[in-house]
PDB file of C-alpha atoms in Angstrom:
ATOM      1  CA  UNK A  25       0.995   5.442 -55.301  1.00 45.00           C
ATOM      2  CA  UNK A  26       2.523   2.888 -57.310  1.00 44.00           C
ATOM      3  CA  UNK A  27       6.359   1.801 -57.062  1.00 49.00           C
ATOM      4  CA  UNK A  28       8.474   2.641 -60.027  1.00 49.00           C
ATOM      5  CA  UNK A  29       8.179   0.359 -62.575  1.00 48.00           C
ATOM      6  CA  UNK A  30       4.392  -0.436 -62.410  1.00 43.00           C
ATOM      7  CA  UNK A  31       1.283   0.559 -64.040  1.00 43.00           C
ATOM      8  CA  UNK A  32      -2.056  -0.077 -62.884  1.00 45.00           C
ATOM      9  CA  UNK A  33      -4.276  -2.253 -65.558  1.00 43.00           C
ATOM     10  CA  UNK A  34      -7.430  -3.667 -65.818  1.00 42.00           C
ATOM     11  CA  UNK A  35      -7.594  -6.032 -62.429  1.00 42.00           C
ATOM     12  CA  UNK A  36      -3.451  -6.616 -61.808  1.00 44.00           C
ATOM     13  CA  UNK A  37      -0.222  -4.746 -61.186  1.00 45.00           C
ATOM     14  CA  UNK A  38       2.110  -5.789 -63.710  1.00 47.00           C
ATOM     15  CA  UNK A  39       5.802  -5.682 -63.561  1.00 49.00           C
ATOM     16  CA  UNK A  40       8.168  -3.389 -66.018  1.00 51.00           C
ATOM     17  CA  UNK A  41       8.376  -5.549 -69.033  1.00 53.00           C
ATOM     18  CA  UNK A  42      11.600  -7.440 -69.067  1.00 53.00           C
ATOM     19  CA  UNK A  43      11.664  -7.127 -65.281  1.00 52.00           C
ATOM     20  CA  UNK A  44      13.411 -10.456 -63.982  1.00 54.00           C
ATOM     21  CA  UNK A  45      10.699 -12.556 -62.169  1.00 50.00           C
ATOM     22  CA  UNK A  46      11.768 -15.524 -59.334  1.00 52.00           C
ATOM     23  CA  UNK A  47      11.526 -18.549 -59.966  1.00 49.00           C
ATOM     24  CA  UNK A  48       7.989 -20.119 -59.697  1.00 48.00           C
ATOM     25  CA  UNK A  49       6.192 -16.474 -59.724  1.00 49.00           C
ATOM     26  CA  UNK A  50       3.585 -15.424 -62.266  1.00 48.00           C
ATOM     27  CA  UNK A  51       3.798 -12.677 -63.961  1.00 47.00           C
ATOM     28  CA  UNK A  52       0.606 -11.399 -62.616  1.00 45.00           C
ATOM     29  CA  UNK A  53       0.251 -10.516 -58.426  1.00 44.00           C
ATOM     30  CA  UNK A  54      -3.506 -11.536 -57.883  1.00 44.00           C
ATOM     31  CA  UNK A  55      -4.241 -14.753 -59.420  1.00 46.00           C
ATOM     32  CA  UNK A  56      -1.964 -17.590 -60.860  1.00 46.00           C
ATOM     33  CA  UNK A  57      -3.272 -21.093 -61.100  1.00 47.00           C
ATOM     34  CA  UNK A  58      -0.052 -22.532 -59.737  1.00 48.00           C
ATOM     35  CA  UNK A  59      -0.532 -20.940 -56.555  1.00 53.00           C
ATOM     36  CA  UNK A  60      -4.672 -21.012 -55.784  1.00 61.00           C
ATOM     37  CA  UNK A  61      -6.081 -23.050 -53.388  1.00 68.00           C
ATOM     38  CA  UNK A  62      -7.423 -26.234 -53.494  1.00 83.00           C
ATOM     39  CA  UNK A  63     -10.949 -26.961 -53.413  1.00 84.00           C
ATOM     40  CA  UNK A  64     -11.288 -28.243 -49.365  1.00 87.00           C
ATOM     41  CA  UNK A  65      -9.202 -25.690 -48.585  1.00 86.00           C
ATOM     42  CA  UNK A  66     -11.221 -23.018 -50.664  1.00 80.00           C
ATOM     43  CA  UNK A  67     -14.690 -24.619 -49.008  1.00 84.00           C
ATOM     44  CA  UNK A  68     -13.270 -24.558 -45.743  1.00 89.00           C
ATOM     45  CA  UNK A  69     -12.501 -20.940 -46.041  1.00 83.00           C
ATOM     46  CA  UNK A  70     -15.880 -20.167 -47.503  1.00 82.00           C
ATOM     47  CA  UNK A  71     -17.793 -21.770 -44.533  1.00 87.00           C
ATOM     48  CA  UNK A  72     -15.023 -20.040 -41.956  1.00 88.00           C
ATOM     49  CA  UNK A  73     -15.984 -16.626 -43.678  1.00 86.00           C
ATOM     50  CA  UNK A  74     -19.610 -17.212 -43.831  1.00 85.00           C
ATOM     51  CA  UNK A  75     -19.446 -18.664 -39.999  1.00 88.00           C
ATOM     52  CA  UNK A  76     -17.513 -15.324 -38.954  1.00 87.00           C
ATOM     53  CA  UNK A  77     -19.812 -12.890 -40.899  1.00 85.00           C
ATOM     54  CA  UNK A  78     -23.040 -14.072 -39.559  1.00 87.00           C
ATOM     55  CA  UNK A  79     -21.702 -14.692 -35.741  1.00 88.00           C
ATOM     56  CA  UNK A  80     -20.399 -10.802 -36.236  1.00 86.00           C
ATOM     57  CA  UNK A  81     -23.605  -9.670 -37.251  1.00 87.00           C
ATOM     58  CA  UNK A  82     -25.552 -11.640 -34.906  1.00 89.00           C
ATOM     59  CA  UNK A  83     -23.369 -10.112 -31.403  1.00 89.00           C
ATOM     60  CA  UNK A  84     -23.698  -6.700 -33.678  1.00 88.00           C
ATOM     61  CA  UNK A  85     -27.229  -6.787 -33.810  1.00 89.00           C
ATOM     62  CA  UNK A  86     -27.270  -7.609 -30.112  1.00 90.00           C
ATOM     63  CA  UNK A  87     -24.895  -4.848 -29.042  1.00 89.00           C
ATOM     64  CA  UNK A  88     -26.939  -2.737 -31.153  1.00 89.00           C
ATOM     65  CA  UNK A  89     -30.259  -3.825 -29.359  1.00 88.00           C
ATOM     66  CA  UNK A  90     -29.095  -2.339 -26.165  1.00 90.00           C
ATOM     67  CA  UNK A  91     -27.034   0.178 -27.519  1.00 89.00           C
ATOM     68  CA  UNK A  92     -28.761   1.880 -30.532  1.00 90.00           C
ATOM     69  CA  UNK A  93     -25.787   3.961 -31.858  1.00 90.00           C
ATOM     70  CA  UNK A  94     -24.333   2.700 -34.934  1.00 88.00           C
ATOM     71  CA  UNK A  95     -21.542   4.797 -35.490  1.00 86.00           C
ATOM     72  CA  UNK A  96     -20.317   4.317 -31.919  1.00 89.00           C
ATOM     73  CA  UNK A  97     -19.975   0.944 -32.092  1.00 87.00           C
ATOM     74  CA  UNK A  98     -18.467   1.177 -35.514  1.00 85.00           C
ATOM     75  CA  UNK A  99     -15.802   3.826 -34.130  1.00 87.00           C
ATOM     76  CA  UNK A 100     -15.107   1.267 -31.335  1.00 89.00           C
ATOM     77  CA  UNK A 101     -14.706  -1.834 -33.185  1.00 85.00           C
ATOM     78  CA  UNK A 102     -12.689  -0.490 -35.250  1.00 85.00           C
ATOM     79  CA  UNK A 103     -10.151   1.367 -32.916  1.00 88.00           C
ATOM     80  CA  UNK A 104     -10.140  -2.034 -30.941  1.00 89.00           C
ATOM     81  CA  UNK A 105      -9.239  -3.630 -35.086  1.00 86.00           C
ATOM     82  CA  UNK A 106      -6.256  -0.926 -35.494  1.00 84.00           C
ATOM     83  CA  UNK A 107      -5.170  -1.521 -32.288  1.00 88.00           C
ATOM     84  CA  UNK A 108      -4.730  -4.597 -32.788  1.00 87.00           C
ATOM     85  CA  UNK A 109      -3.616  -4.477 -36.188  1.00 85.00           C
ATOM     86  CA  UNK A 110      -0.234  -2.676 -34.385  1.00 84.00           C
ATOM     87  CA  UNK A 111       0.044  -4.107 -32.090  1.00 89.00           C
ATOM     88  CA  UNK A 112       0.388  -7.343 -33.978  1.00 89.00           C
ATOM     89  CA  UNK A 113       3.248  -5.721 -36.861  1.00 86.00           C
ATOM     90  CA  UNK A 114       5.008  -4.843 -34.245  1.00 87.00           C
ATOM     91  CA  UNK A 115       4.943  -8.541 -32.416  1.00 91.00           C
ATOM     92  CA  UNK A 116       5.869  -9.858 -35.890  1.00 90.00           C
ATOM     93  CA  UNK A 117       7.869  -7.548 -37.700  1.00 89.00           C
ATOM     94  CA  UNK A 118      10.107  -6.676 -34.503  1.00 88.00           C
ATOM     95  CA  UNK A 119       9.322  -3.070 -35.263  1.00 86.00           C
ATOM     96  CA  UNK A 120       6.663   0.163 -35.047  1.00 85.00           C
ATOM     97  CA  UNK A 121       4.878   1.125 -37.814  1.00 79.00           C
ATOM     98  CA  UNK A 122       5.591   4.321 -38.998  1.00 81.00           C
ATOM     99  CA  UNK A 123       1.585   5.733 -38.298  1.00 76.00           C
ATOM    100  CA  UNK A 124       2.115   9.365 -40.047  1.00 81.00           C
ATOM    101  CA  UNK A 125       2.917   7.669 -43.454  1.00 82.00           C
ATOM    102  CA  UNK A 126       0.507   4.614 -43.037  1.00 78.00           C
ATOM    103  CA  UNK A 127      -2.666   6.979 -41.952  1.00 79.00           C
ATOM    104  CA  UNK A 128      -2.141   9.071 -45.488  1.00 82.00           C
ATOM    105  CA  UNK A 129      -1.951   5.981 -47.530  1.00 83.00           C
ATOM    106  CA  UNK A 130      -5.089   4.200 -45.283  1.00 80.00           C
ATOM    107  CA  UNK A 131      -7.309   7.180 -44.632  1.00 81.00           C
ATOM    108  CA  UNK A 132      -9.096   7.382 -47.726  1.00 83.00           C
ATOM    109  CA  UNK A 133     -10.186   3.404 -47.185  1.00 82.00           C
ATOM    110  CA  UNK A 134     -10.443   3.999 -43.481  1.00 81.00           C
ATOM    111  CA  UNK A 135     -13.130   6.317 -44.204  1.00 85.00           C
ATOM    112  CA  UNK A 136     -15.020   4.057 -46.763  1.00 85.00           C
ATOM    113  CA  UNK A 137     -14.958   1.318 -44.715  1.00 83.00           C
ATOM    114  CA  UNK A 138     -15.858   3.080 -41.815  1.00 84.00           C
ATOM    115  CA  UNK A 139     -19.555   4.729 -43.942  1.00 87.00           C
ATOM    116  CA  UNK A 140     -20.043   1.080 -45.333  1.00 86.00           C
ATOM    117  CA  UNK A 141     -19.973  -0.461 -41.564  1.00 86.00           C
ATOM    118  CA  UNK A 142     -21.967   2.161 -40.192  1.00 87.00           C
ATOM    119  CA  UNK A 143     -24.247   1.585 -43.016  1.00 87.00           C
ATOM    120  CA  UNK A 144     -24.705  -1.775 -42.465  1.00 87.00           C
ATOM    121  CA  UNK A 145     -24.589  -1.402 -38.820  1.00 87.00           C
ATOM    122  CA  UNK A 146     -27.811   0.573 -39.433  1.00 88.00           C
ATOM    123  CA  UNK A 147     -29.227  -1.730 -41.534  1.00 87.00           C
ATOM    124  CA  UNK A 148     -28.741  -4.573 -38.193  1.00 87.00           C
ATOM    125  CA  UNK A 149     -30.807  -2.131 -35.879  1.00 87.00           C
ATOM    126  CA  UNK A 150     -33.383  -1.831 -38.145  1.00 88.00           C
ATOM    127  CA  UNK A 151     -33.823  -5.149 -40.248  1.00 88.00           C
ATOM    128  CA  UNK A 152     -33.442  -8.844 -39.962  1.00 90.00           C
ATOM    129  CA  UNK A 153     -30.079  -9.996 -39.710  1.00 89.00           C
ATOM    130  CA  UNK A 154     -30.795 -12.345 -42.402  1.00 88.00           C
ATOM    131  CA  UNK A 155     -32.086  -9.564 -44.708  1.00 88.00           C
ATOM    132  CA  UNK A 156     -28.890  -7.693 -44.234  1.00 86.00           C
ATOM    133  CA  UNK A 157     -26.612 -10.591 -44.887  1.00 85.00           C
ATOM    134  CA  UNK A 158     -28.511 -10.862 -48.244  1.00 87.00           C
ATOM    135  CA  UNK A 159     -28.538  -7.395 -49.259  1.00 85.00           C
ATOM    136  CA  UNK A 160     -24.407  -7.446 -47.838  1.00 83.00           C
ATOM    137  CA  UNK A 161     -24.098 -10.924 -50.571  1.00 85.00           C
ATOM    138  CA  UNK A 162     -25.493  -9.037 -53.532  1.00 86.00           C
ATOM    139  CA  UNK A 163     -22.669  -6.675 -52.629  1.00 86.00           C
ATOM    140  CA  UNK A 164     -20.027  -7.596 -55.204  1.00 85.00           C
ATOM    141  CA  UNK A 165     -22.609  -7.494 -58.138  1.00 87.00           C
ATOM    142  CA  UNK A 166     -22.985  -3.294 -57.293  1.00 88.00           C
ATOM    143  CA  UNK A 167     -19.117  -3.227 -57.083  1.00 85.00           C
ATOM    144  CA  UNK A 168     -19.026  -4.481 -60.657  1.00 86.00           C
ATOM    145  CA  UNK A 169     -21.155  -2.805 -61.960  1.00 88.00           C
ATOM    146  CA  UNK A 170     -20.092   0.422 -60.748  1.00 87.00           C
ATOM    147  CA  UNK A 171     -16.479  -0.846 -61.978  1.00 87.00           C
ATOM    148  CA  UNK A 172     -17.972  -1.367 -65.548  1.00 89.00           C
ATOM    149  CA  UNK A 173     -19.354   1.811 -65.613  1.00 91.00           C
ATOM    150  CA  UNK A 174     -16.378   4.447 -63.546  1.00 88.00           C
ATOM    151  CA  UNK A 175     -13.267   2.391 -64.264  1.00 88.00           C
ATOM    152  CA  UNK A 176     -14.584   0.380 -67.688  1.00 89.00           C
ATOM    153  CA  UNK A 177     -13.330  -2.858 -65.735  1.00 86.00           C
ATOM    154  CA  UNK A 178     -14.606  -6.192 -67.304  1.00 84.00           C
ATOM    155  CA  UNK A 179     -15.019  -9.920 -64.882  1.00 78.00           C
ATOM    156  CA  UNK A 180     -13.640 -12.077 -66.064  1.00 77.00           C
ATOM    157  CA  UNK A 181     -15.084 -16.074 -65.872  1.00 75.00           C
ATOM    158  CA  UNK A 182     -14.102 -17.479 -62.686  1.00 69.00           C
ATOM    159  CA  UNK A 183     -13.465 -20.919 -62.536  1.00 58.00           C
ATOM    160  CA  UNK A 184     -13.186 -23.201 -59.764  1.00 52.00           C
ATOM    161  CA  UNK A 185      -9.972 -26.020 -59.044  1.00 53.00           C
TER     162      UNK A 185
END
């Protein structure tokens, strides 16, 4: 659910109109080109996520060589994730979070994620891992494409620096 005062467009949350804004901010949440990266840090974080993604599914696909249950180790990784998760608000914050609230606003996502890893997970026992990180990189061309069509959503140009 949205806080008062916001209404859910195209690809941003926008502010009431005439809402006050501080200093510095866009008036967009997701993107503003004061605030984006620059390009070595943007091409260090590419080559951090693409080192991360492949050493995942590489120990994956080795857990799942001894251990041919997908789901399981889906379940488990992700309890161990949450767990963590917390445990590391509360480190941070100085406080619990409250889990009743946070489940009903996460579950929905949760439950996505959790079909999309087992998915994948699948995919590990039964395929290269390199054919699975290519079929997981052609990933965001489906997602807009089913945007297009279900939500009418249009990408935009990207541009670089």
């Amino acid at each position: 659910q949205l806080p008062t005062g916001t209404r859910l467009a195209a690809t941003t949350l926008r502010p009431k109109p005439g809402a006050r804004q501080a200093e510095g901010s866009c008036d967009h949440s997701f993107a503003c080109n004061r605030s984006m990266a620059s390009p070595r840090l943007l091409a260090l974080l590419v080559v951090g996520y693409y080192t991360a993604s492949t050493l995942n599914s590489v120990l994956t696909k080795q857990i799942l060589t001894s251990f041919p249950r997908p789901l399981t180790v889906t379940l488990w990784q992700q309890l161990f994730s949450s767990l963590y998760s917390v445990l590391h608000f509360r480190v941070t914050t100085g406080r619990w979070l409250d889990l009743q609230r946070h489940a009903r606003r996460v579950m929905p996502v949760a439950v996505a994620l959790v079909i999309a890893l087992v998915a994948y997970r699948a995919a590990l026992l039964h395929a290269a891992v390199s054919f699975a990180q290519v079929v997981k990189t052609l990933q965001p061309l489906f997602a807009a494409g089913v945007c297009a069509i279900l939500l009418g959503e249009r990408t935009p140009p990207m541009r670089l620096g």
